Amino acid sequence: MNNWVRENLWRHILAIAICLFSLFPLYLVVLSSLSTGGSLHLTSFVPTEISFNNFKYLFSSPKIPYLHWVQNSLVIASTVAISSVVIGAASAFAFSRLKFKGKRFGIRLLLLVQMFPAILALSAVYVIMERVYKFAPSIGLGSQAGLILVYLGGSMGVNIWLLKGFVDSIPAELDEAAKIDGASAVQTYWLIFIPLATPVLAVVCLLSFIGTFNEFILARLFLVEMNGRTVAVGLQQFIGGQYSQNWGPFAAGSILASIPIVIIFLSLQKYIVNGLTAGSVKG
Amino acid sequence: MSGFMRGNVALMGKIAVLAMITAVLSLLTQHAFVQKEYAIGSFILFAILALNFTYLTKFSIPLKFFAPGILFFIAFVIAPIIFTLSMSTYHYQTGNILGKDESTAQVLALGAEPDGAGTTFDINIGETPSGEYAILVSDIANNKFFISTKDKRTEVPTSGLTLNADGVATAAPGFALISAEKLSANDAYSKVRYYFDGKYYIAIEGLNVGAVFQQSLSYDAASKSIKNVVTGAIYKDNGRGNWAKVGAPDEMLTPGWRAPVWFENYTKLLSDPQVRTPLIKVFIWTVIFAGMSVLTTFALGLLLALALNRKIRGRRIYRSILILPYAMPSVMSILIWAGMFDTEFGAINNILHTHIAWFSDANYARGAVLLVNLWLGFPYFYLICSGSLQAIPAELQEAAAIDGANPRQIFRKITLPLLLQILSPLLIASFAFNFNNFNLIYLLTGGGPRETLDGQIAGATDILISYTYQIAFGNNVQDFGLASAISVLIFVLVASISMYGLKKSKVMETFG
């Protein structure tokens, strides 16, 4: 017994303490989403009364088009995730499996350029899209389509790089065998590579979904219209400057928006951790 | 399946998709050229040619795979980087945003002055039978009445006029009044210069008042200068994006245009104390912030990984809870923390029974930023360290134990050095990530507290990237040129850090 205490007690104490630290803000949000008051104020650790008014408010108030925001986030994030994987997978396949002139230069360029944080080019992207707006307002500054294009293009470097890492880890024997049997590169890609890579592509797709869902600053610059905002921008603007009043609905809204992301994340934990060690950092 | 892929249907499909994309992009190119956006137009044209060439010829198989990816990459990654580089060599800020032609046109349009006497007339706004905007002017002092349009003035004999009690003409043949409601819906009438005589025109000052103005500024193409015909002043291109008065270079006409100033933005970073001092301050905090963030998150993550590195009861539950902060969308978590730090209504003051204005004091704000980043970041290192600890061969530790080393010695002499070696690229990547951790700073403190009184826009918790954002998109002067120069500087820094990290991780060796 004495031995157990010496060996394990500190482990439990530390783990419990840090677990409390982890849970504290989350617990607080749940608490205030169910409370009637409107702040992240702690009156007691146990709720005295439970009310769903904040959730109701979220879906009925004309001041917060919450459902629009959720819909926008889902549409933007899934469009970006799917398109970037479709486009990126083909590029990654070429960079990983095919031989061509300039491949090494291409890989190095990708590696270097993906270090240029997208946010640094923000003013450039802004000015470019402002000009695009002049001749094609539907894909320029202020439009969701424009934002999708910017996300898609901006993530291309990182995504090709990330996908290439995954593709490299898929054994090459099968597609070499196919090649010997006379299959063209296009056939190898569709008939051998894609079925093999589907689970990996799905993971990258979900990661890209989470990343886009989390993106804030471009969305903030691009989406000015109330109904056109994403959840992140909408909720941030909603509480901006008036913490005391709007925290209840904010808490409710952020819980609802976070649940799917948390579920995706936890179910993909294993892959994400592998991806992390490959050198990517979640935003 | 392979027959299908090679079949006619697939070919038709390919051509149809290609044709559709070509059609849409062609339309875009056309619009771009009409709007004189030649660079963007040419790029789209290039994309059309490249796509058609790639998919209609057998020039290169790999190109078929990465053409779309590369085009996107060039358009939204390479082009903005090049554009940032080029902007960084321009005087490009509020007041100097437009192109030269556009800004000169605006300068000339604004360059009008009232006549010497400040003459005004009673007017009524209407239109001619042909639908042209017109004003019915009553020059009561001289008992003259006339109708003016953009390019002509017609005297009206008093006999045909309807005058009101003040002697102002309200109706005349060939002139139809426009109602006030209609005028308020469209203000195009107010921008017209109504003809008075060759030199002067009448500008609308209010619904019933017109004033006599003359064009005072005129552009002289021969001497490439602008002359004020009233005062005789001459304005010349000062080479920095403004028309400046000869003899008094500080008197400039607005707006200016974006003008190339080469390395001025960069030299400003080094030599102008107004720019350099806050930049150095921000840079130091950026390094401290990124360094401390890596250190604290790594230390806590490692400690947890060590604690849970054996099969104790409840390990799975601990693990699930510990990674929750990492699984939450970070934007939401940061906003929640921001609310918790609120002075009046936040839970933190509430629990501590204090009344601290966390984000108004530089040191409290910095502490809060680090604490929140610890919460956000430690699960990452916990996960990484747990994995890596298992990767260290147990024989090493066992051998040391047999040699009589105690657990602490084993950790310090064997486990930690090995771990640091494995993880150093990730530590460096994490440093680079935090170096640019814009969301955290922007959403938590907004970079503040800021002393706005002395016109400085660098806040106490501003890191380079949020400072750059302030410069480019802040409420004061928006200086795209300077912001771009700082961006380039940050890129060079981060790229060097990351390259160093990658060299360590030997990624580069794979590619020679």
CSV table of C-alpha atoms in Angstrom, one decimal, chain A residues 7-8 10-16 18-26 28-29 39-43 45 87-95 98-100 104 107-117 119-132 134-136 139 146 149-150 152-158 160-161 164 168 185-187 189-191 210 213-217 220-221 231-233 235-236 239 243-244 247 250 253-254 257-259 261-262 265-266 269 272-273 276-283, chain B residues 1-3 5-6 28-29 31-33 35 37 40-41 44 60-62 64-70 72-73 75-81 83-84 87 92 97 102 258 300 303-304 306-310 312-314 317-333 335-340 342 344-348 350-351 359 371 374-375 378-380 383-384 388 426 429-430 433 436 438-439 442-444 465 468-469 472-473 480 483-484 486-488 490-491 494-496 498-499 502 507-508 511-512:
chain,number,residue,atom,x,y,z
A,7,GLU,CA,4.4,5.3,-6.9
A,8,ASN,CA,1.0,6.4,-8.1
A,10,TRP,CA,1.2,12.0,-7.4
A,11,ARG,CA,0.2,10.7,-10.8
A,12,HIS,CA,-3.5,10.8,-9.9
A,13,ILE,CA,-3.2,14.2,-8.1
A,14,LEU,CA,-1.5,15.7,-11.1
A,15,ALA,CA,-3.9,14.2,-13.6
A,16,ILE,CA,-6.9,15.2,-11.6
A,18,ILE,CA,-4.9,19.2,-14.8
A,19,CYS,CA,-8.2,17.6,-15.8
A,20,LEU,CA,-10.0,20.2,-13.6
A,21,PHE,CA,-8.0,22.9,-15.4
A,22,SER,CA,-9.0,21.4,-18.8
A,23,LEU,CA,-12.6,21.1,-17.8
A,24,PHE,CA,-13.1,24.4,-16.0
A,25,PRO,CA,-13.9,26.7,-19.0
A,26,LEU,CA,-15.9,24.0,-20.7
A,28,LEU,CA,-18.5,27.0,-17.2
A,29,VAL,CA,-19.8,27.4,-20.8
A,39,SER,CA,-22.5,36.2,-18.3
A,40,LEU,CA,-19.6,33.8,-17.6
A,41,HIS,CA,-20.2,34.6,-14.0
A,42,LEU,CA,-19.9,31.8,-11.5
A,43,THR,CA,-22.6,31.9,-8.9
A,45,PHE,CA,-20.6,25.2,-9.3
A,87,ILE,CA,-7.3,18.6,-56.3
A,88,GLY,CA,-4.6,18.0,-53.7
A,89,ALA,CA,-4.7,14.2,-54.0
A,90,ALA,CA,-3.9,14.3,-57.7
A,91,SER,CA,-1.0,16.7,-57.2
A,92,ALA,CA,0.3,14.7,-54.2
A,93,PHE,CA,0.1,11.5,-56.3
A,94,ALA,CA,2.1,13.1,-59.0
A,95,PHE,CA,4.7,14.4,-56.6
A,98,LEU,CA,5.5,10.0,-60.9
A,99,LYS,CA,8.8,11.0,-62.4
A,100,PHE,CA,9.1,14.3,-64.1
A,104,ARG,CA,12.7,18.2,-56.8
A,107,ILE,CA,8.8,19.9,-53.8
A,108,ARG,CA,11.3,22.4,-52.3
A,109,LEU,CA,9.2,25.3,-53.5
A,110,LEU,CA,6.2,23.8,-51.8
A,111,LEU,CA,8.1,23.2,-48.6
A,112,LEU,CA,9.4,26.8,-48.5
A,113,VAL,CA,6.2,28.5,-49.5
A,114,GLN,CA,4.0,26.6,-47.1
A,115,MET,CA,6.0,28.4,-44.4
A,116,PHE,CA,4.7,31.7,-45.5
A,117,PRO,CA,1.9,32.1,-43.1
A,119,ILE,CA,-2.1,35.6,-42.8
A,120,LEU,CA,1.0,37.5,-43.9
A,121,ALA,CA,-0.3,37.8,-47.4
A,122,LEU,CA,-3.6,39.0,-46.0
A,123,SER,CA,-3.3,42.5,-47.4
A,124,ALA,CA,-2.2,41.2,-50.7
A,125,VAL,CA,-5.1,38.8,-50.9
A,126,TYR,CA,-7.4,41.6,-49.8
A,127,VAL,CA,-6.3,44.0,-52.5
A,128,ILE,CA,-6.4,41.3,-55.2
A,129,MET,CA,-9.9,40.2,-54.3
A,130,GLU,CA,-11.0,43.8,-54.2
A,131,ARG,CA,-9.9,44.1,-57.8
A,132,VAL,CA,-11.6,40.8,-58.7
A,134,LYS,CA,-14.6,45.1,-59.7
A,135,PHE,CA,-15.1,42.8,-62.6
A,136,ALA,CA,-16.7,39.7,-61.0
A,139,ILE,CA,-16.4,35.8,-56.7
A,146,GLY,CA,-14.5,34.3,-53.2
A,149,LEU,CA,-11.5,30.2,-53.6
A,150,VAL,CA,-9.0,31.9,-51.2
A,152,LEU,CA,-8.8,26.5,-51.4
A,153,GLY,CA,-5.9,28.2,-53.0
A,154,GLY,CA,-4.3,29.2,-49.8
A,155,SER,CA,-4.4,25.7,-48.4
A,156,MET,CA,-3.0,24.1,-51.5
A,157,GLY,CA,0.6,24.3,-50.5
A,158,VAL,CA,0.1,22.8,-47.1
A,160,ILE,CA,-0.3,18.9,-51.1
A,161,TRP,CA,2.6,18.7,-48.7
A,164,LYS,CA,2.2,13.8,-50.1
A,168,ASP,CA,4.4,8.3,-49.4
A,185,ALA,CA,-0.7,6.4,-64.8
A,186,VAL,CA,-4.3,7.6,-64.9
A,187,GLN,CA,-5.6,4.0,-64.6
A,189,TYR,CA,-4.5,6.4,-60.0
A,190,TRP,CA,-8.2,5.6,-60.3
A,191,LEU,CA,-8.1,1.8,-60.0
A,210,ILE,CA,-11.9,21.4,-39.0
A,213,PHE,CA,-14.3,25.8,-39.6
A,214,ASN,CA,-11.8,27.3,-37.2
A,215,GLU,CA,-10.6,30.0,-39.6
A,216,PHE,CA,-11.5,33.4,-38.4
A,217,ILE,CA,-9.6,36.3,-39.8
A,220,ARG,CA,-14.0,38.2,-40.8
A,221,LEU,CA,-12.5,40.4,-43.6
A,231,VAL,CA,-20.3,30.7,-36.9
A,232,ALA,CA,-16.9,31.8,-35.7
A,233,VAL,CA,-17.3,35.3,-37.0
A,235,LEU,CA,-20.5,34.6,-32.5
A,236,GLN,CA,-17.4,36.8,-32.1
A,239,ILE,CA,-20.3,39.2,-28.0
A,243,TYR,CA,-19.9,40.6,-22.7
A,244,SER,CA,-22.5,40.9,-20.0
A,247,TRP,CA,-22.9,35.4,-23.0
A,250,PHE,CA,-23.0,32.7,-27.1
A,253,GLY,CA,-24.1,28.7,-29.8
A,254,SER,CA,-20.5,27.8,-29.2
A,257,ALA,CA,-21.0,24.5,-33.0
A,258,SER,CA,-18.2,22.7,-31.1
A,259,ILE,CA,-19.9,19.3,-30.6
A,261,ILE,CA,-15.9,19.2,-34.3
A,262,VAL,CA,-15.0,17.6,-31.0
A,265,PHE,CA,-11.6,15.1,-33.6
A,266,LEU,CA,-11.9,12.4,-30.9
A,269,GLN,CA,-7.5,11.0,-32.7
A,272,ILE,CA,-4.4,13.2,-36.1
A,273,VAL,CA,-1.7,12.3,-33.7
A,276,LEU,CA,0.9,15.9,-35.9
A,277,THR,CA,4.2,14.0,-35.6
A,278,ALA,CA,4.5,14.4,-39.3
A,279,GLY,CA,4.9,18.1,-38.6
A,280,SER,CA,1.6,19.7,-39.0
A,281,VAL,CA,0.0,21.9,-36.3
A,282,LYS,CA,-3.7,22.2,-35.9
A,283,GLY,CA,-4.9,25.8,-36.0
B,1,MET,CA,-14.1,-0.2,-65.6
B,2,SER,CA,-10.9,0.5,-67.5
B,3,GLY,CA,-12.8,0.2,-70.8
B,5,MET,CA,-12.3,5.1,-68.5
B,6,ARG,CA,-10.9,4.9,-72.0
B,28,LEU,CA,-14.0,36.3,-66.6
B,29,THR,CA,-11.0,37.3,-68.7
B,31,HIS,CA,-14.7,41.2,-67.8
B,32,ALA,CA,-11.2,41.7,-66.3
B,33,PHE,CA,-9.8,43.3,-69.4
B,35,GLN,CA,-12.2,46.7,-66.2
B,37,GLU,CA,-7.3,44.5,-64.5
B,40,ILE,CA,-5.5,39.2,-63.3
B,41,GLY,CA,-7.0,38.9,-66.8
B,44,ILE,CA,-6.9,33.7,-66.1
B,60,SER,CA,3.0,15.4,-70.0
B,61,ILE,CA,1.1,12.9,-67.9
B,62,PRO,CA,2.2,14.3,-64.5
B,64,LYS,CA,-2.5,16.3,-65.9
B,65,PHE,CA,-2.4,15.4,-62.3
B,66,PHE,CA,-1.1,18.6,-60.8
B,67,ALA,CA,-2.2,21.3,-63.2
B,68,PRO,CA,-5.3,22.4,-61.2
B,69,GLY,CA,-3.4,22.3,-57.9
B,70,ILE,CA,-0.5,24.3,-59.3
B,72,PHE,CA,-4.6,27.4,-57.5
B,73,PHE,CA,-1.2,27.4,-55.8
B,75,ALA,CA,-3.1,32.2,-58.0
B,76,PHE,CA,-3.6,32.2,-54.2
B,77,VAL,CA,-0.2,31.5,-52.7
B,78,ILE,CA,2.6,32.6,-55.1
B,79,ALA,CA,0.8,35.6,-56.5
B,80,PRO,CA,-0.1,37.1,-53.1
B,81,ILE,CA,3.5,36.6,-51.9
B,83,PHE,CA,2.3,41.0,-54.6
B,84,THR,CA,3.3,41.4,-51.0
B,87,MET,CA,3.6,46.3,-52.2
B,92,TYR,CA,0.8,52.5,-50.4
B,97,ILE,CA,-4.4,53.8,-52.5
B,102,GLU,CA,-7.4,57.7,-61.2
B,258,ARG,CA,0.5,54.5,-54.7
B,300,LEU,CA,3.2,20.4,-18.7
B,303,LEU,CA,4.9,16.0,-17.0
B,304,LEU,CA,1.5,14.5,-17.7
B,306,LEU,CA,5.4,10.9,-17.6
B,307,ALA,CA,2.7,10.7,-14.9
B,308,LEU,CA,0.4,8.6,-17.1
B,309,ASN,CA,3.2,6.6,-18.7
B,310,ARG,CA,2.2,3.5,-16.8
B,312,ILE,CA,-2.7,3.4,-13.6
B,313,ARG,CA,-6.4,3.2,-13.0
B,314,GLY,CA,-8.5,5.7,-15.0
B,317,ILE,CA,-10.6,8.7,-18.8
B,318,TYR,CA,-7.8,11.1,-17.9
B,319,ARG,CA,-6.6,11.0,-21.4
B,320,SER,CA,-10.0,11.7,-22.9
B,321,ILE,CA,-10.5,14.7,-20.6
B,322,LEU,CA,-6.9,16.0,-21.2
B,323,ILE,CA,-7.3,16.3,-24.9
B,324,LEU,CA,-10.6,18.1,-24.8
B,325,PRO,CA,-9.0,21.6,-25.0
B,326,TYR,CA,-7.3,20.4,-28.1
B,327,ALA,CA,-10.4,19.0,-29.6
B,328,MET,CA,-12.5,22.1,-29.1
B,329,PRO,CA,-12.5,24.6,-32.0
B,330,SER,CA,-9.8,27.0,-30.8
B,331,VAL,CA,-11.8,30.1,-31.9
B,332,MET,CA,-14.6,29.2,-29.5
B,333,SER,CA,-12.2,28.4,-26.6
B,335,LEU,CA,-13.6,33.6,-26.9
B,336,ILE,CA,-14.8,31.7,-23.8
B,337,TRP,CA,-11.5,32.5,-22.1
B,338,ALA,CA,-12.0,36.2,-23.1
B,339,GLY,CA,-15.3,36.1,-21.3
B,340,MET,CA,-13.9,34.5,-18.3
B,342,ASP,CA,-13.9,40.0,-18.1
B,344,GLU,CA,-17.1,42.8,-14.2
B,345,PHE,CA,-18.7,39.5,-15.1
B,346,GLY,CA,-15.9,37.1,-15.6
B,347,ALA,CA,-15.5,33.9,-13.6
B,348,ILE,CA,-11.9,34.4,-12.8
B,350,ASN,CA,-15.4,36.0,-9.3
B,351,ILE,CA,-13.5,33.0,-8.0
B,359,PHE,CA,-6.7,43.2,-20.2
B,371,LEU,CA,-2.2,31.0,-19.4
B,374,LEU,CA,-1.0,26.8,-22.0
B,375,TRP,CA,-4.6,25.6,-21.8
B,378,PHE,CA,-0.5,21.4,-23.5
B,379,PRO,CA,-2.6,18.5,-24.9
B,380,TYR,CA,-0.7,18.6,-28.1
B,383,LEU,CA,-0.1,13.4,-27.0
B,384,ILE,CA,3.3,13.8,-28.7
B,388,SER,CA,7.6,9.4,-28.0
B,426,LEU,CA,8.3,19.7,-33.4
B,429,ALA,CA,7.5,24.0,-35.5
B,430,SER,CA,5.5,24.9,-32.4
B,433,PHE,CA,3.3,28.4,-35.1
B,436,ASN,CA,2.3,33.7,-35.8
B,438,PHE,CA,-2.7,35.5,-34.7
B,439,ASN,CA,-6.1,34.1,-33.5
B,442,TYR,CA,-6.5,39.0,-31.8
B,443,LEU,CA,-9.5,37.3,-30.2
B,444,LEU,CA,-8.3,37.4,-26.6
B,465,ILE,CA,1.6,39.4,-37.0
B,468,THR,CA,1.1,44.0,-38.9
B,469,TYR,CA,-2.6,43.4,-39.1
B,472,ALA,CA,-2.7,47.3,-42.6
B,473,PHE,CA,-6.3,47.1,-41.4
B,480,PHE,CA,-0.2,48.5,-46.8
B,483,ALA,CA,2.7,46.1,-43.4
B,484,SER,CA,4.0,44.3,-46.4
B,486,ILE,CA,7.1,43.7,-42.0
B,487,SER,CA,5.4,40.6,-43.5
B,488,VAL,CA,8.4,39.9,-45.7
B,490,ILE,CA,8.5,37.9,-40.6
B,491,PHE,CA,8.6,35.4,-43.5
B,494,VAL,CA,10.0,32.1,-39.7
B,495,ALA,CA,11.3,30.4,-42.8
B,496,SER,CA,14.8,30.4,-41.3
B,498,SER,CA,11.5,26.3,-39.9
B,499,MET,CA,14.3,25.5,-42.3
B,502,LEU,CA,13.5,20.7,-41.0
B,507,VAL,CA,13.2,15.9,-44.2
B,508,MET,CA,15.5,17.8,-46.5
B,511,PHE,CA,15.2,15.2,-51.4
B,512,GLY,CA,18.9,15.9,-51.4
